[in-house]
Coordinates of C-alpha atoms and ligand atoms in Angstrom, one line a residue:
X23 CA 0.0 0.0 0.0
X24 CA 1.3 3.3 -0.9
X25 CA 2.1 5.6 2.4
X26 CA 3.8 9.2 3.2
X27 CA 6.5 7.6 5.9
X28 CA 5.9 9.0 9.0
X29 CA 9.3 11.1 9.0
X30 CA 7.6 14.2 7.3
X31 CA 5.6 14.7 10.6
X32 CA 9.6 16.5 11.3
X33 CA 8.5 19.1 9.6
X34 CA 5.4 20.4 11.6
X35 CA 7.1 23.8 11.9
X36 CA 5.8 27.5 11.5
X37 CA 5.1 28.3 8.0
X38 CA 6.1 25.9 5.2
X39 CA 6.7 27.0 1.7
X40 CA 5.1 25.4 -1.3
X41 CA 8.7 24.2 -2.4
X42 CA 9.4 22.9 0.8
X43 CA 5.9 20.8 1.0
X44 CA 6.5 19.5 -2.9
X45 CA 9.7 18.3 -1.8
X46 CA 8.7 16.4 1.1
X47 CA 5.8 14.9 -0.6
X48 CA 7.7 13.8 -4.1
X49 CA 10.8 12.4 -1.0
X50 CA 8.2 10.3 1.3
X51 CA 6.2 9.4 -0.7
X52 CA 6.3 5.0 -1.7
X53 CA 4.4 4.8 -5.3
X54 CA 1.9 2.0 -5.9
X55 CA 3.7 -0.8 -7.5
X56 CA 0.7 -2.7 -8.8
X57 CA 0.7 -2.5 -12.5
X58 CA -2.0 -3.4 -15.0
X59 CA -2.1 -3.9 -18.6
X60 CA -4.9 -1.2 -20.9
X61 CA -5.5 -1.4 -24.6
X62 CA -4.0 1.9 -25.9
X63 CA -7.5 2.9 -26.0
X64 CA -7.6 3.3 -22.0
X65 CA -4.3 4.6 -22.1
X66 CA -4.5 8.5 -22.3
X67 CA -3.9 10.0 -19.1
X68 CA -2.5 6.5 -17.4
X69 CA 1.3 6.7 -15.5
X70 CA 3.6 4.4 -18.1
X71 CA 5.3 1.1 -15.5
X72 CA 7.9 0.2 -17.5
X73 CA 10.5 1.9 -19.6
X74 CA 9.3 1.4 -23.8
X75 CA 12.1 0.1 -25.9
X76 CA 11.5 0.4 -29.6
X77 CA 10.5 -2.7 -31.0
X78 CA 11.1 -1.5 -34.6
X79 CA 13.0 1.3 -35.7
X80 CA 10.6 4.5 -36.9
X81 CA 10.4 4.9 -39.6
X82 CA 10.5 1.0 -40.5
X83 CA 12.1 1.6 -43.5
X84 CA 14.1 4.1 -45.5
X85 CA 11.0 6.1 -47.8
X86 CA 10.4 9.3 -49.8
X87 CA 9.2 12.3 -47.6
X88 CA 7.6 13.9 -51.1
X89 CA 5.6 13.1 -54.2
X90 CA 8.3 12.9 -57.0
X91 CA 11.7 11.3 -58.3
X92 CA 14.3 9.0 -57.0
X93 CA 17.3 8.8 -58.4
X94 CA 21.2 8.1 -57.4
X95 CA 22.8 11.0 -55.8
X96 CA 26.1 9.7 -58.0
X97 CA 24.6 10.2 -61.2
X98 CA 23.4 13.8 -60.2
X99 CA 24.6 16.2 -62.9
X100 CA 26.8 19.3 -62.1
X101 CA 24.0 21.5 -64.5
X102 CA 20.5 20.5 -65.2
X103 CA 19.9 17.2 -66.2
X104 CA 17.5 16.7 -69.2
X105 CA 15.9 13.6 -70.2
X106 CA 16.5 11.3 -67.5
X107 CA 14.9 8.4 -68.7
X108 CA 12.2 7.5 -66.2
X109 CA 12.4 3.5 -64.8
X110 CA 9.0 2.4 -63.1
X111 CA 6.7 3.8 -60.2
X112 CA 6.6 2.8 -56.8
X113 CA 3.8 4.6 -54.8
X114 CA 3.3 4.3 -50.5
X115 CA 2.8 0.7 -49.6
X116 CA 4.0 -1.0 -52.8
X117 CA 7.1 -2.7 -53.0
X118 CA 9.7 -1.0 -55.4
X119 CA 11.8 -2.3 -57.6
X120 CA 15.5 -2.0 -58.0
X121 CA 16.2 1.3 -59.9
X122 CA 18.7 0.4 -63.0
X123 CA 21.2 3.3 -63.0
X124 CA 21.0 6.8 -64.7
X125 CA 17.6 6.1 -64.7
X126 CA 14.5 8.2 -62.3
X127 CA 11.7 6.3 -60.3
X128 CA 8.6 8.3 -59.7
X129 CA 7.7 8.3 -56.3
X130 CA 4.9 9.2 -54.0
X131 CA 5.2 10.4 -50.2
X132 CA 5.6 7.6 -47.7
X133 CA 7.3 4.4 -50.1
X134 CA 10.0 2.9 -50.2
X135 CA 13.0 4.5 -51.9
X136 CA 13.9 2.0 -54.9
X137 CA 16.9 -0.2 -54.4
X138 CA 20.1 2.0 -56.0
X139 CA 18.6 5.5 -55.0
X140 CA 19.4 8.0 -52.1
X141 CA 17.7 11.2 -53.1
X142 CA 14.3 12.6 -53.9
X143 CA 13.5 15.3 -56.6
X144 CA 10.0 17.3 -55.1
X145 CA 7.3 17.0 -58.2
X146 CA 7.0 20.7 -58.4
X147 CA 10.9 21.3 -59.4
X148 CA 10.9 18.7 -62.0
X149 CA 9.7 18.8 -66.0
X150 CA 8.5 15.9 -67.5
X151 CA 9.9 16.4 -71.1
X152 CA 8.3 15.4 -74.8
X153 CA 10.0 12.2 -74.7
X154 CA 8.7 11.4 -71.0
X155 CA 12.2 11.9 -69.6
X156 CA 12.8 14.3 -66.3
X157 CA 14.2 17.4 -66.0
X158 CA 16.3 17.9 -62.9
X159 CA 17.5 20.9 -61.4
X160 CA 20.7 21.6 -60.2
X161 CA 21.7 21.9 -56.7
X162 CA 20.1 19.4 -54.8
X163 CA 22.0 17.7 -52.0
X164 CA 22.3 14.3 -51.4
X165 CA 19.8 12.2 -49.5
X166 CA 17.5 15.1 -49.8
X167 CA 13.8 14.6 -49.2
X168 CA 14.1 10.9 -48.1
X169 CA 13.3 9.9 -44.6
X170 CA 16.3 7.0 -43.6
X171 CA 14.9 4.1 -41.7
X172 CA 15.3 5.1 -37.9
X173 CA 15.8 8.6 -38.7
X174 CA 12.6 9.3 -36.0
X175 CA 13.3 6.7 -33.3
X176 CA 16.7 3.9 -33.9
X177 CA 15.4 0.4 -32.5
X178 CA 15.7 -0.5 -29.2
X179 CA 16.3 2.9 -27.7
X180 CA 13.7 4.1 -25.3
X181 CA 11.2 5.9 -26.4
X182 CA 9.0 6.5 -23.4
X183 CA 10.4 6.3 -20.1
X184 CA 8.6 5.0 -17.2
X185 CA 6.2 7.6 -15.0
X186 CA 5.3 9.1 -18.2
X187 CA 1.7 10.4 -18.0
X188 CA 0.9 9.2 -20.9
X189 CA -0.2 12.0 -23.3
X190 CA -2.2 11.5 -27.0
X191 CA 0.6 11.9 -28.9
X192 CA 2.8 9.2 -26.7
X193 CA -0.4 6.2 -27.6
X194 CA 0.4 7.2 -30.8
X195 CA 4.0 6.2 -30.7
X196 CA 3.4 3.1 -28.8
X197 CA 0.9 2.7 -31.7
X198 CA 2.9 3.4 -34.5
X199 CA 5.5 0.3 -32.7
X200 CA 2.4 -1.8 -33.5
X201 CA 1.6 -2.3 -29.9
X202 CA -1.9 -2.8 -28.9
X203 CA -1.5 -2.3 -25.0
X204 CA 0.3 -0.7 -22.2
X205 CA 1.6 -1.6 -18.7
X206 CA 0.6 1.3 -16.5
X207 CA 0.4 1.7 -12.9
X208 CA -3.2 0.7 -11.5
X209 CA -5.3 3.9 -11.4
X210 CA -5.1 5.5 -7.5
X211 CA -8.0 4.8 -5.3
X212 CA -9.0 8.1 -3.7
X213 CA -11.6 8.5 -1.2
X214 CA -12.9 12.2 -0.8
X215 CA -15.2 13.7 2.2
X216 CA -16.7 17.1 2.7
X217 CA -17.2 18.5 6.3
X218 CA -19.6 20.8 7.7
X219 CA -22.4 21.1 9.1
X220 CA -23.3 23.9 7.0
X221 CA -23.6 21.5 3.9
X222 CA -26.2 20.0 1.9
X223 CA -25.5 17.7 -0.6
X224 CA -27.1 19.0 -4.1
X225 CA -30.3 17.1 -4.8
X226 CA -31.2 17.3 -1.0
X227 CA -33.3 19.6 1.3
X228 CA -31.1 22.3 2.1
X229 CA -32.4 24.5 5.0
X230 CA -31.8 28.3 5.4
X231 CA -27.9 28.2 7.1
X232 CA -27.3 25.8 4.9
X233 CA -25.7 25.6 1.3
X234 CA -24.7 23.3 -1.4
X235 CA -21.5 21.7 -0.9
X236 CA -19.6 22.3 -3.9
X237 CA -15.9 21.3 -3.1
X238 CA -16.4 17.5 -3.4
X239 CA -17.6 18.3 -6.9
X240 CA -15.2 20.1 -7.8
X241 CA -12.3 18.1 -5.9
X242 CA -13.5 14.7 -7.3
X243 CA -14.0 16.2 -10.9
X244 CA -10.0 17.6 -10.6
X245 CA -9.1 13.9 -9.2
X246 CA -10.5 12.8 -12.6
X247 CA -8.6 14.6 -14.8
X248 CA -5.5 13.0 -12.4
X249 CA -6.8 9.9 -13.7
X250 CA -8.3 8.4 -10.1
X251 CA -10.6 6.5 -9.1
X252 CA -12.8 8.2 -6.9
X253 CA -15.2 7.3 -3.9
X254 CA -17.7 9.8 -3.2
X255 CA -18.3 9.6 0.9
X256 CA -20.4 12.3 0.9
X257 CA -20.8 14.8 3.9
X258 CA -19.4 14.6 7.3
X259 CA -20.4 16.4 10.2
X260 CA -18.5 18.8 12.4
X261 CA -18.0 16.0 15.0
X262 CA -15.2 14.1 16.3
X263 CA -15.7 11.1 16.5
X264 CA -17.9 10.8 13.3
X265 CA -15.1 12.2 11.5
X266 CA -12.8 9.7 12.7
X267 CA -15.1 6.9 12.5
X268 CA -15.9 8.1 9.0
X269 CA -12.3 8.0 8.0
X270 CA -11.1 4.9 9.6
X271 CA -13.6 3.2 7.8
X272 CA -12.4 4.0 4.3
X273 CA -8.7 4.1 5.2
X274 CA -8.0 0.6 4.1
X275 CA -9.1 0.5 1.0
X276 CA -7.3 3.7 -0.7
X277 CA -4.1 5.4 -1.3
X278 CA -5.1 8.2 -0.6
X279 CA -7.7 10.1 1.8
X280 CA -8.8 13.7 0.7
X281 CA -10.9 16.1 3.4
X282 CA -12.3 19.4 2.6
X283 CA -13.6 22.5 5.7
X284 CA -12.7 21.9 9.3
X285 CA -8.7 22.0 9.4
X286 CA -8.5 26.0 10.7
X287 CA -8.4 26.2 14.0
X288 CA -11.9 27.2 15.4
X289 CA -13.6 25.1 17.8
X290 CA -16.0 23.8 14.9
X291 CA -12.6 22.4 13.2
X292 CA -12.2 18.9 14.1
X293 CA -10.6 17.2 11.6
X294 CA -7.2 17.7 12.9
X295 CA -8.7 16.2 15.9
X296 CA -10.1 13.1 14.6
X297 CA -7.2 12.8 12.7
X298 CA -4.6 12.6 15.6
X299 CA -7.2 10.3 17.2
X300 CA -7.0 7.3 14.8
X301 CA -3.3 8.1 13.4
X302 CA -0.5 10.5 13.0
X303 CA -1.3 14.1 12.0
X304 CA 0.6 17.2 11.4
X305 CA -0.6 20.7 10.4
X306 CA 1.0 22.1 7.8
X307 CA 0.5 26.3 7.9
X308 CA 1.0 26.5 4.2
X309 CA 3.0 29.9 3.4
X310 CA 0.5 30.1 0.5
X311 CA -3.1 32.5 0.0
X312 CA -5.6 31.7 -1.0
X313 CA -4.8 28.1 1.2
X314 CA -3.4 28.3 4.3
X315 CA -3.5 25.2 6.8
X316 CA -3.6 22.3 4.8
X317 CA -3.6 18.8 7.2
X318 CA -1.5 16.1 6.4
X319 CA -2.0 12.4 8.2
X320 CA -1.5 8.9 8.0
X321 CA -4.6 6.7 8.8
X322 CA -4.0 3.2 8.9
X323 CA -1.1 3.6 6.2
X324 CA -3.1 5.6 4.2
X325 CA -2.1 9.3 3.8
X326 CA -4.6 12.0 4.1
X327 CA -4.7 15.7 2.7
X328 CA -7.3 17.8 4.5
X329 CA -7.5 21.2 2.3
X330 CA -9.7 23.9 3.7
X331 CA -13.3 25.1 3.3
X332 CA -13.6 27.8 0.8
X333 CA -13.4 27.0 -2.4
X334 CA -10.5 28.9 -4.0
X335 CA -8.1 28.4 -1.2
X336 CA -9.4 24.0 -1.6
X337 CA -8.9 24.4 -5.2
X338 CA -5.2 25.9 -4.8
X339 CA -4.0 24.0 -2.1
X340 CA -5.2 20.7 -4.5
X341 CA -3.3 22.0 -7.1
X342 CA -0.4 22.6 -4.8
X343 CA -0.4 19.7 -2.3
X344 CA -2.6 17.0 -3.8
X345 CA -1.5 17.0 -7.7
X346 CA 2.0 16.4 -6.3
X347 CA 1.1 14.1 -3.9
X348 CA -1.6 12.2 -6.8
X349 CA 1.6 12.3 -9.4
X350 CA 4.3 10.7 -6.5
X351 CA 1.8 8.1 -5.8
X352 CA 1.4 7.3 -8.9
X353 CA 5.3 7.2 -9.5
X354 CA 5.0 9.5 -12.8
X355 CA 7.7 11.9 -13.1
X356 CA 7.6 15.0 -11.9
X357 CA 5.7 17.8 -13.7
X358 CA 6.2 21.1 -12.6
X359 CA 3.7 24.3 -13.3
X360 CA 5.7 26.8 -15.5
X361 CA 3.7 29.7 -15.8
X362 CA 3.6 32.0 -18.7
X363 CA 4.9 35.0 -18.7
X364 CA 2.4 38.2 -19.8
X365 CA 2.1 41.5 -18.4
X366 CA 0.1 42.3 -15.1
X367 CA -2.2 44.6 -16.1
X368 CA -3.3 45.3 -12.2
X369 CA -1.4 47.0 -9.0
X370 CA -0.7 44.1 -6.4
X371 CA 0.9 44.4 -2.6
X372 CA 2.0 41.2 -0.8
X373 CA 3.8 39.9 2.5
X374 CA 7.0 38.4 1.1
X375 CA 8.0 35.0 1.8
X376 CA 4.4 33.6 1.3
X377 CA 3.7 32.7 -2.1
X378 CA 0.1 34.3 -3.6
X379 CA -2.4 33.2 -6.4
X380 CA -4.3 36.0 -8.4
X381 CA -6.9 35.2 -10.3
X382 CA -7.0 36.9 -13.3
X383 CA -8.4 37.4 -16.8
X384 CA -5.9 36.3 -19.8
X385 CA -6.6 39.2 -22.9
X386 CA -4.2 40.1 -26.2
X387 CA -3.6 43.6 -25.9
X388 CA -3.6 45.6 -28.8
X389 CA -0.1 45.8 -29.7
X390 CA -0.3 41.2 -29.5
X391 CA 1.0 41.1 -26.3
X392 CA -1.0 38.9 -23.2
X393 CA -2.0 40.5 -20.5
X394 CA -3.6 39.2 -17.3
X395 CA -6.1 41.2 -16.1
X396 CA -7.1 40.8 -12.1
X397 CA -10.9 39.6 -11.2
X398 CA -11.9 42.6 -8.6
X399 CA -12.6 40.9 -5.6
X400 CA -10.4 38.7 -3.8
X401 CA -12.4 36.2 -1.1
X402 CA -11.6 33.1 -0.9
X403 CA -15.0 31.8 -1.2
X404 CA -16.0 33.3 -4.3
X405 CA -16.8 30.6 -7.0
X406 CA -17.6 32.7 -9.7
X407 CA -13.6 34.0 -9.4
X408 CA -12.8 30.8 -10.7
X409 CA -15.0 30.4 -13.0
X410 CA -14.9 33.5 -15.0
X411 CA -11.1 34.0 -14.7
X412 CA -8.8 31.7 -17.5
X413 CA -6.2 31.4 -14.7
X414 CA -3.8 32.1 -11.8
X415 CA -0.9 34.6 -11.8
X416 CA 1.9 32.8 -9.7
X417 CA 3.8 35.4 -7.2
X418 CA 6.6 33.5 -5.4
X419 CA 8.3 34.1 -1.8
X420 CA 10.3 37.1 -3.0
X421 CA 8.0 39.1 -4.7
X422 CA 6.2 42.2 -2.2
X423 CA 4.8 44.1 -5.0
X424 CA 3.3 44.2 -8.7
X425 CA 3.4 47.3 -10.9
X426 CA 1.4 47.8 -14.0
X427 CA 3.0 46.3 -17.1
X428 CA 5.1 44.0 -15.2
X429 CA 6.3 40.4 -16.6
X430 CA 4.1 37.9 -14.4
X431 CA 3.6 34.1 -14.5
X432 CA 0.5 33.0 -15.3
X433 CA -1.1 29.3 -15.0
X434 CA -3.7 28.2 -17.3
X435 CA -6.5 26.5 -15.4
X436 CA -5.9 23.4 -18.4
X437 CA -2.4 23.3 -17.8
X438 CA -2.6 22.5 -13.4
X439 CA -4.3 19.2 -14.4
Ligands
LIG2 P1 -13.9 25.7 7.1 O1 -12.6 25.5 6.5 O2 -14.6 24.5 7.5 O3 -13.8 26.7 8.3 O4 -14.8 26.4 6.0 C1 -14.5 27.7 5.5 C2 -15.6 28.2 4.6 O5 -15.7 27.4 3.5 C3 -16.9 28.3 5.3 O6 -17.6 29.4 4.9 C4 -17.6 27.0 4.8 O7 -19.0 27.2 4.8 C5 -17.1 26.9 3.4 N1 -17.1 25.5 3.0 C6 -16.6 24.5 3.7 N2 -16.7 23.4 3.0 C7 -17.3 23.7 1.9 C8 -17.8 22.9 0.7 N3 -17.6 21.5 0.7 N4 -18.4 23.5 -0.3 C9 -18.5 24.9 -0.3 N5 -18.1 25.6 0.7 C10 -17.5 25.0 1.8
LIG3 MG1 -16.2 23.9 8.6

């Protein structure tokens, strides 16, 4: 079973910085090892197991990259050449023949160079004279417009190396080996919980101090895109011990236990609580806003991640904590955020040494350039900031203040998943 080793707990201290908690997590961390086998149909999105050797070099075999004539680069002339005689046709996935010499072998992109030639005249540079010889140019090189077997990938060198998340254009080089199927680490079995008793569940009676719980949603939908397998536990209550009897319950069977609301420290926040009374907890005060406390715990070998309440800081700190955490479980490769850089088109003033998340509005300026653009309020708890904004504008530790027309970072919302 996959487990954060209890060592981290060292690092209960003050204020950590993002760095600092990516480190820890990508260091403790013990990856699944279970692997299973998916047609390359299931395989977008899955963490490769094994390193992939090329089975066949790519391309297969030596072939013309254009539509027109092969010939031998030693019978090139110095001028142009007129009236190559023209020897057969060999168009993509027919067999060619051996090309006698002096003579030119029409060709089509994508076959097989002829036996006895090395080079390619494109179509649109060549005449085809009365007596249905070529014309050829001078000054051609070589081996121009042909595509050497192996040229792409040579066999048996690795083309993708394991903990790759595997991405559409990587099935379509395990395809293009002739594979039909992967070996990928089993998907990650993450249970998530809201907390509150301030929640209703959508499709339920919701009564006046109440309102829709919307983090699950949105946590378990983000956990998708991570390609996990999710168990919806629904709501629990601000109460001890049904927290922790909640959570012992599921701890068994995943890797991974995520909490939203309840890790602050108000008298209503018992998660940290519950937490410390069925395993090993530590608090880590994140050095990051929106986010802040962000619980980390081992229950019964399982870690758990307990983000906060409102819904930007949860959505940050999952970005932040639990995408790191998801991708060393998984034993995929690490894949850090590189923002963008575009022009802040807003006035900003922060604490240094905490690291801060605008939300902000992505627009071309006149002149081309991208600017962001902030959303006007700030809370933490305003949904519609995240969903009317393209993005976050990263400012790290050092940083104390943005001036108009400043280089920023920005993250994409599609690019943190
Ligand atoms: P907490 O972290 O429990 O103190 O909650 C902080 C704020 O986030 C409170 O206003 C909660 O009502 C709100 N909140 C907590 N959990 C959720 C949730 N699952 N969905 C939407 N809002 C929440
Ligand atoms: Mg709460």
């Amino acid at each position: 079973m996959a487990q954060l080793s209890d060592d981290c707990f060292a690092f209960g201290g003050p204020m950590m910085s993002v760095d600092e908690a990516v480190g820890i997590i990508a260091a403790r961390v013990t990856p699944v090892a279970e692997v299973e086998i998916v047609s390359l149909a299931e395989a977008d999105g899955r963490v490769l197991a094994r390193d992939l050797a090329a089975p066949l070099p790519l391309p297969p075999f030596t072939n013309s990259a254009v539509d027109g004539y092969a010939i031998a680069s030693r019978d090139l002339p110095r001028e142009d050449a007129r009236g190559f005689p023209l020897a057969g046709r060999v168009q993509a996935g027919a067999t060619a023949n051996a090309a006698p010499p002096g003579h030119a072998v029409r060709i089509f992109t994508g076959a097989p160079m002829p036996e006895g030639t090395d080079t390619v005249f494109m179509q649109e540079d060549v005449q085809v004279d009365d007596a249905g010889g070529v014309v050829l140019p001078a000054g051609l090189k070589p081996g121009a417009n042909v595509r050497p077997a192996g040229e792409d990938i040579a066999e048996g060198a690795v083309a993708l190396k394991t903990g790759q998340r595997l991405r559409p254009q990587d099935v379509g080089l395990a395809a293009a080996f002739g594979l039909t199927e992967l070996a990928v680490v089993r998907r990650l079995r993450v249970a998530v919980f809201s907390t509150g008793d301030e929640l209703a569940s959508p499709g339920q009676a919701r009564a006046a101090p109440q309102l829709f719980d919307s983090n699950r949603f949105m946590l378990l939908a983000m956990l998708k895109r991570l390609g996990c397998e999710v168990s919806d536990l629904g709501i629990l209550r601000d109460d001890r011990a049904s927290l922790a009897d909640g959570l012992k319950q599921v701890a068994s069977r995943h890797d991974l236990i995520l909490t939203t609301g309840g890790v602050s420290t108000g008298e209503e926040d018992h998660v940290k609580a519950a937490v410390e009374s069925i395993g090993k907890l530590v608090l880590w005060r994140m050095a990051i806003k929106p986010g802040r406390p962000v619980a980390m715990g081992i229950i019964d070998g399982a870690p758990l991640i307990g983000l906060p309440g409102n819904p930007v800081a949860s959505f940050v700190t999952f970005v932040h904590v639990v995408r790191p955490t998801v991708l060393a479980l998984l034993g995929a490769r690490p894949a850090p955020l590189i923002p963008m850089p575009v022009r802040a088109a807003f006035a900003y003033k922060k604490k240094a040494s905490r690291r801060e998340y605008v939300r902000v509005f992505l627009r071309r300026r006149e002149d081309g350039e991208l600017e962001a653009q902030k959303f006007p309020r700030e809370g933490a708890g305003l949904l519609s900031s995240l969903v009317e904004t393209d993005g976050l504008v990263e400012l790290v530790e050092g940083v104390t203040k943005v001036e108009p027309g400043a280089m920023v970072g920005f993250l994409g919302y599609a690019d943190l998943l």
